[in-house]
Every structure is written in structure tokens, then in C-alpha cells.
Amino acid sequence: MHKRLRKLVLWTASFTVFICFTPGHVESTGSPKTQKGREYYEKTGDVTWEYPSQKNMIALTFDDGPDPVDTPQILDLLKKYNAKSTFFVVGKQVDEHPEVARRQVAEGHELANHTYTHAYFTRNSSVASIRNEMEKTQQSIIKVTGQKSYLFRPPGGFYSDRMIDTCRKDGYLVVMWSWHQDTWDWNRPGVHKIVNKVLNNARSGDIVLMHDHVEGKSQTIEALKQILPELQKRGFRFVTVSELAGRHIPHDASQVH
């Protein structure tokens, strides 16, 4: 999506959901409580934002890929620091760059669902449209990896009760991110801002939000060159969301419905 258009979509969606339902980005800046917000869904276990831990583990997550240029560079850095990550992939990108997706899995990372077209779900999104986006991506992931993902992250962090209910019925855990670890790297705010956001707020159990596919030249790669060694020096271990949550990807895709 063109950067200017993406900003417009996010602003429009933010205004809409501010009135109608609970979004991740708006909540993180302090929106009024809605009928079912973070506290409710953390108690039900349907949505997670982080997993506070004493084990010095942190989950780096990357959205919107795979990208044929940026993702391989990120994989090289992760390999250098023995870091495992979760990539929330867009199904269309997987279909276009299956070799990158295969490499991600081969190197011990996990792929998770981020819709097929990077679709923003609103309060009015139908169950059929939600399932269509998720199922198409699921099939793309299975086609290249032989594994079925059970993790889902809605683009923009926008969610509704209907979307979460659909995910629960279909066997997905909705994974957001730690509010203090939203790097906004897709907007290219400057390498130093991305680095400072992560390092100044790093806590065990964090889920960090980054992107391996952005419009324009990525700043994420340069930021990772500073983030990875510094967090490693502090004793952090980089793990997948599944490991952070104490869950494992089933080897048999049929185990997830």
C-alpha cells in the first residue's frame, strides 16, 4: 500500500474504531474503555499482547512479508545472533515469494497469519470475509511449509468481537504486541527512534512489532544491527511467540481446526 494511502487508511480506521470498537493502536494511546477490551480478552485467553516472564525471553515479530529483498537480510541477522522470530505473513506475499517463506521455516522461525491481502477488518466485516482472508493465507502457508499456523494478527491491530469470535472458533490465537514495543518502523521514523523504542522499553516477555516489508527503503535492518547485539548483551534470548507462550506448533496440521 502506498505510504500516504496507508496513513489515510489508518487515520480513517482509527477514527471509526475509536467510536465503534477496540483497536490495538488506538488503545495504546489511551482510548476510552469499550465493552470488551484488552482486560477482558486477556482473561479469556483469546488475545495476547505479551507474556511477562522471568526467563529473559523476548519475541521479535515481523509483519507484511515475506519480502524478496528485506526478509533475507533480516534472516541473515537473526541467524548471526541465533535469534528465532515469528513472521506474520501476508498470503499474497507468500504466493509470490515461496522460496523466502521456505527459508524462514527451514531456519527455525515460525510463520503466522496476517490475512491474504493485508485487509483491515472493521466492525462491519462479515464472518465470511474474515474467514476468506484467513483461510487463503492458511493455504498459502501450508503449500510452502506443510504446516498450519494457529497464530493470527489483524493488520493495523484493529479487531472486533466478531473477528475474535471467528478466530476462536477456527482455532486461532490472536497475537497483538506489547504497547510499549510498537516501533512504527513501517513509517520509517529514523533508525535511532526504532532502536531507542525497543532498547529503552525492553522487558522479559515482550512481543516487539516490526515489519519485514515496507514502502520505500527499510530502516528495520539497520536498527536490528544495534538491537540484536545489545539485547543479547543484556541476557535476552530471542524466541518465537509460540515458545514465549509455552505453546508449540503441531507437526500434524490436522491438529488445528
Short mmCIF file of C-alpha atoms in Angstrom, two decimals:
data_model
loop_
_atom_site.label_atom_id
_atom_site.label_comp_id
_atom_site.label_asym_id
_atom_site.label_seq_id
_atom_site.Cartn_x
_atom_site.Cartn_y
_atom_site.Cartn_z
CA MET A 1 0.00 0.00 0.00
CA HIS A 2 1.29 3.47 -0.88
CA LYS A 3 2.58 5.16 2.27
CA ARG A 4 0.27 8.17 2.01
CA LEU A 5 -2.74 5.94 1.36
CA ARG A 6 -1.79 3.71 4.27
CA LYS A 7 -1.68 6.72 6.59
CA LEU A 8 -5.12 7.78 5.37
CA VAL A 9 -6.49 4.27 5.91
CA LEU A 10 -5.04 4.12 9.40
CA TRP A 11 -6.38 7.57 10.30
CA THR A 12 -9.84 6.77 8.95
CA ALA A 13 -9.89 3.36 10.59
CA SER A 14 -8.65 4.82 13.85
CA PHE A 15 -11.44 7.40 13.90
CA THR A 16 -14.04 4.78 13.06
CA VAL A 17 -12.91 2.21 15.58
CA PHE A 18 -12.46 4.87 18.25
CA ILE A 19 -16.22 5.16 18.16
CA CYS A 20 -17.17 1.59 17.29
CA PHE A 21 -14.73 -0.93 18.71
CA THR A 22 -11.36 -1.54 20.28
CA PRO A 23 -8.23 -1.26 18.09
CA GLY A 24 -4.70 -2.02 19.20
CA HIS A 25 -3.14 1.27 18.08
CA VAL A 26 -5.87 3.49 19.50
CA GLU A 27 -5.96 1.60 22.79
CA SER A 28 -2.24 2.02 23.15
CA THR A 29 -2.66 5.78 23.18
CA GLY A 30 -5.42 5.64 25.76
CA SER A 31 -8.87 5.30 24.25
CA PRO A 32 -11.95 5.10 26.48
CA LYS A 33 -12.85 1.61 27.67
CA THR A 34 -15.12 -0.35 25.39
CA GLN A 35 -17.43 -3.22 26.22
CA LYS A 36 -14.74 -5.81 25.54
CA GLY A 37 -11.19 -4.52 25.62
CA ARG A 38 -7.74 -5.81 26.47
CA GLU A 39 -8.51 -6.76 30.07
CA TYR A 40 -11.49 -8.85 29.01
CA TYR A 41 -9.70 -10.71 26.23
CA GLU A 42 -6.55 -11.33 28.25
CA LYS A 43 -8.72 -13.05 30.85
CA THR A 44 -10.43 -15.22 28.23
CA GLY A 45 -7.09 -16.04 26.63
CA ASP A 46 -8.39 -15.24 23.15
CA VAL A 47 -5.92 -12.40 22.59
CA THR A 48 -2.40 -11.81 23.85
CA TRP A 49 -0.27 -8.70 23.96
CA GLU A 50 2.71 -10.11 25.85
CA TYR A 51 3.76 -12.84 28.26
CA PRO A 52 5.53 -11.33 31.30
CA SER A 53 8.30 -13.71 32.26
CA GLN A 54 11.36 -14.01 34.48
CA LYS A 55 13.21 -16.03 31.85
CA ASN A 56 14.66 -13.09 29.88
CA MET A 57 12.87 -14.07 26.68
CA ILE A 58 11.65 -11.64 24.06
CA ALA A 59 9.74 -12.25 20.82
CA LEU A 60 10.65 -10.19 17.78
CA THR A 61 7.79 -10.28 15.27
CA PHE A 62 7.75 -9.07 11.69
CA ASP A 63 4.64 -8.22 9.66
CA ASP A 64 3.66 -7.88 5.99
CA GLY A 65 6.30 -10.08 4.31
CA PRO A 66 7.88 -12.07 3.01
CA ASP A 67 9.85 -9.51 1.02
CA PRO A 68 12.37 -10.77 -1.57
CA VAL A 69 14.98 -8.17 -0.56
CA ASP A 70 14.46 -7.20 3.08
CA THR A 71 13.40 -10.52 4.58
CA PRO A 72 16.59 -12.40 3.57
CA GLN A 73 18.71 -9.63 5.12
CA ILE A 74 16.71 -9.87 8.33
CA LEU A 75 17.11 -13.65 8.30
CA ASP A 76 20.88 -13.23 7.96
CA LEU A 77 20.96 -11.02 11.04
CA LEU A 78 18.72 -13.33 13.05
CA LYS A 79 20.96 -16.25 12.18
CA LYS A 80 24.07 -14.31 13.24
CA TYR A 81 22.64 -13.82 16.73
CA ASN A 82 20.93 -17.21 16.98
CA ALA A 83 17.57 -15.46 17.16
CA LYS A 84 14.24 -17.07 16.36
CA SER A 85 11.26 -14.94 15.34
CA THR A 86 7.64 -15.07 14.28
CA PHE A 87 6.76 -13.68 10.86
CA PHE A 88 3.13 -12.64 10.40
CA VAL A 89 2.91 -13.16 6.66
CA VAL A 90 0.54 -11.81 4.04
CA GLY A 91 -0.70 -14.72 1.96
CA LYS A 92 -0.27 -12.94 -1.35
CA GLN A 93 3.38 -12.27 -0.48
CA VAL A 94 3.90 -15.94 0.37
CA ASP A 95 2.48 -16.96 -3.00
CA GLU A 96 4.79 -14.51 -4.77
CA HIS A 97 7.92 -15.38 -2.78
CA PRO A 98 7.60 -19.01 -1.63
CA GLU A 99 11.36 -19.54 -1.55
CA VAL A 100 11.71 -16.89 1.16
CA ALA A 101 8.93 -18.46 3.21
CA ARG A 102 10.60 -21.85 2.95
CA ARG A 103 13.87 -20.39 4.17
CA GLN A 104 12.12 -18.77 7.14
CA VAL A 105 10.77 -22.11 8.32
CA ALA A 106 13.97 -24.01 7.49
CA GLU A 107 15.92 -21.68 9.78
CA GLY A 108 13.64 -22.28 12.74
CA HIS A 109 11.28 -19.33 12.54
CA GLU A 110 7.50 -19.63 12.56
CA LEU A 111 5.02 -18.25 10.06
CA ALA A 112 1.74 -16.80 11.27
CA ASN A 113 -1.38 -15.46 9.56
CA HIS A 114 -1.72 -11.75 8.68
CA THR A 115 -4.54 -12.06 6.09
CA TYR A 116 -4.14 -12.60 2.36
CA THR A 117 -4.33 -9.00 1.13
CA HIS A 118 -3.41 -7.09 4.30
CA ALA A 119 -7.11 -6.48 4.83
CA TYR A 120 -8.28 -4.16 7.60
CA PHE A 121 -11.19 -5.72 9.49
CA THR A 122 -13.83 -3.29 10.68
CA ARG A 123 -16.87 -3.75 12.87
CA ASN A 124 -18.88 -4.34 9.69
CA SER A 125 -16.59 -7.03 8.27
CA SER A 126 -18.58 -10.23 7.81
CA VAL A 127 -17.56 -13.60 9.17
CA ALA A 128 -17.30 -14.82 5.58
CA SER A 129 -14.87 -12.06 4.59
CA ILE A 130 -12.76 -12.61 7.70
CA ARG A 131 -12.59 -16.35 7.14
CA ASN A 132 -11.81 -15.93 3.45
CA GLU A 133 -8.77 -13.76 4.16
CA MET A 134 -7.51 -16.09 6.87
CA GLU A 135 -8.16 -19.35 5.05
CA LYS A 136 -6.45 -18.23 1.83
CA THR A 137 -3.36 -17.32 3.82
CA GLN A 138 -3.54 -20.58 5.73
CA GLN A 139 -3.49 -22.48 2.45
CA SER A 140 -0.54 -20.42 1.21
CA ILE A 141 1.40 -21.27 4.36
CA ILE A 142 0.55 -24.97 4.16
CA LYS A 143 1.52 -25.10 0.49
CA VAL A 144 5.09 -23.93 1.11
CA THR A 145 5.77 -25.26 4.60
CA GLY A 146 3.47 -28.23 5.14
CA GLN A 147 2.44 -26.68 8.46
CA LYS A 148 -0.75 -24.97 9.54
CA SER A 149 -0.49 -21.76 11.54
CA TYR A 150 -2.65 -21.15 14.58
CA LEU A 151 -1.47 -17.58 15.26
CA PHE A 152 -3.23 -14.57 13.74
CA ARG A 153 -2.52 -10.85 13.84
CA PRO A 154 -5.03 -8.41 12.32
CA PRO A 155 -3.48 -5.69 10.11
CA GLY A 156 -3.28 -2.37 11.90
CA GLY A 157 -4.13 -4.10 15.16
CA PHE A 158 -7.81 -3.44 14.54
CA TYR A 159 -10.13 -6.02 15.99
CA SER A 160 -13.78 -6.56 16.82
CA ASP A 161 -15.70 -9.05 18.91
CA ARG A 162 -16.83 -10.75 15.70
CA MET A 163 -13.28 -11.16 14.43
CA ILE A 164 -12.04 -12.56 17.73
CA ASP A 165 -15.02 -14.91 18.00
CA THR A 166 -14.27 -16.17 14.48
CA CYS A 167 -10.62 -16.73 15.36
CA ARG A 168 -11.55 -18.64 18.50
CA LYS A 169 -13.96 -20.91 16.64
CA ASP A 170 -11.35 -21.57 13.95
CA GLY A 171 -8.60 -22.38 16.43
CA TYR A 172 -6.51 -19.22 16.22
CA LEU A 173 -4.85 -17.27 19.00
CA VAL A 174 -4.93 -13.54 18.22
CA VAL A 175 -1.46 -12.09 18.80
CA MET A 176 -1.07 -8.35 19.18
CA TRP A 177 2.11 -6.75 20.57
CA SER A 178 3.38 -5.03 23.68
CA TRP A 179 2.06 -1.49 23.59
CA HIS A 180 5.47 -0.16 24.60
CA GLN A 181 7.10 -2.08 21.73
CA ASP A 182 5.29 -0.69 18.68
CA THR A 183 8.29 0.56 16.68
CA TRP A 184 6.29 2.20 13.85
CA ASP A 185 9.16 1.09 11.62
CA TRP A 186 6.79 0.88 8.64
CA ASN A 187 6.62 4.68 8.78
CA ARG A 188 10.43 4.92 8.75
CA PRO A 189 10.76 7.29 11.74
CA GLY A 190 14.55 7.02 11.79
CA VAL A 191 16.83 4.16 12.75
CA HIS A 192 17.66 5.73 16.13
CA LYS A 193 13.97 6.01 17.04
CA ILE A 194 13.34 2.35 16.26
CA VAL A 195 16.41 1.32 18.25
CA ASN A 196 15.55 3.51 21.23
CA LYS A 197 11.93 2.34 21.27
CA VAL A 198 12.99 -1.27 21.66
CA LEU A 199 16.03 -0.90 23.90
CA ASN A 200 14.58 1.67 26.28
CA ASN A 201 11.47 -0.41 26.90
CA ALA A 202 12.75 -3.99 26.73
CA ARG A 203 11.16 -6.30 29.29
CA SER A 204 11.15 -10.05 29.53
CA GLY A 205 8.05 -11.42 27.82
CA ASP A 206 7.72 -8.56 25.34
CA ILE A 207 6.29 -9.04 21.87
CA VAL A 208 8.02 -6.49 19.62
CA LEU A 209 6.30 -5.25 16.47
CA MET A 210 8.42 -4.70 13.36
CA HIS A 211 7.99 -5.16 9.62
CA ASP A 212 10.00 -7.04 7.01
CA HIS A 213 8.13 -5.40 4.13
CA VAL A 214 7.65 -1.62 3.95
CA GLU A 215 7.12 1.03 1.31
CA GLY A 216 10.50 2.57 0.48
CA LYS A 217 13.87 1.73 1.98
CA SER A 218 13.64 -0.23 5.21
CA GLN A 219 15.18 1.18 8.39
CA THR A 220 14.44 -2.00 10.28
CA ILE A 221 17.53 -3.83 9.07
CA GLU A 222 19.92 -1.13 10.29
CA ALA A 223 18.01 -0.92 13.56
CA LEU A 224 18.33 -4.67 14.10
CA LYS A 225 22.11 -4.39 13.75
CA GLN A 226 22.04 -2.44 17.01
CA ILE A 227 19.06 -4.05 18.73
CA LEU A 228 20.13 -7.69 18.45
CA PRO A 229 23.66 -7.42 19.93
CA GLU A 230 22.57 -5.05 22.71
CA LEU A 231 19.66 -7.19 23.87
CA GLN A 232 21.84 -10.27 23.64
CA LYS A 233 24.43 -8.50 25.80
CA ARG A 234 21.68 -7.85 28.36
CA GLY A 235 20.98 -11.56 28.52
CA PHE A 236 17.82 -11.72 26.42
CA ARG A 237 17.02 -14.81 24.37
CA PHE A 238 15.09 -14.27 21.14
CA VAL A 239 12.23 -16.75 20.76
CA THR A 240 9.12 -17.31 18.69
CA VAL A 241 5.73 -16.28 20.02
CA SER A 242 4.89 -19.96 20.44
CA GLU A 243 7.91 -20.53 22.68
CA LEU A 244 7.21 -17.36 24.62
CA ALA A 245 3.67 -18.58 25.19
CA GLY A 246 4.81 -22.08 26.06
CA ARG A 247 2.98 -23.46 23.05
CA HIS A 248 4.29 -25.50 20.14
CA ILE A 249 3.30 -25.69 16.50
CA PRO A 250 1.65 -29.09 15.88
CA HIS A 251 3.62 -31.23 13.43
CA ASP A 252 0.32 -32.54 12.12
CA ALA A 253 -1.66 -29.68 10.60
CA SER A 254 -4.89 -31.55 11.26
CA GLN A 255 -4.44 -30.88 14.98
CA VAL A 256 -5.56 -27.30 14.38
CA HIS A 257 -9.07 -26.72 13.10
#
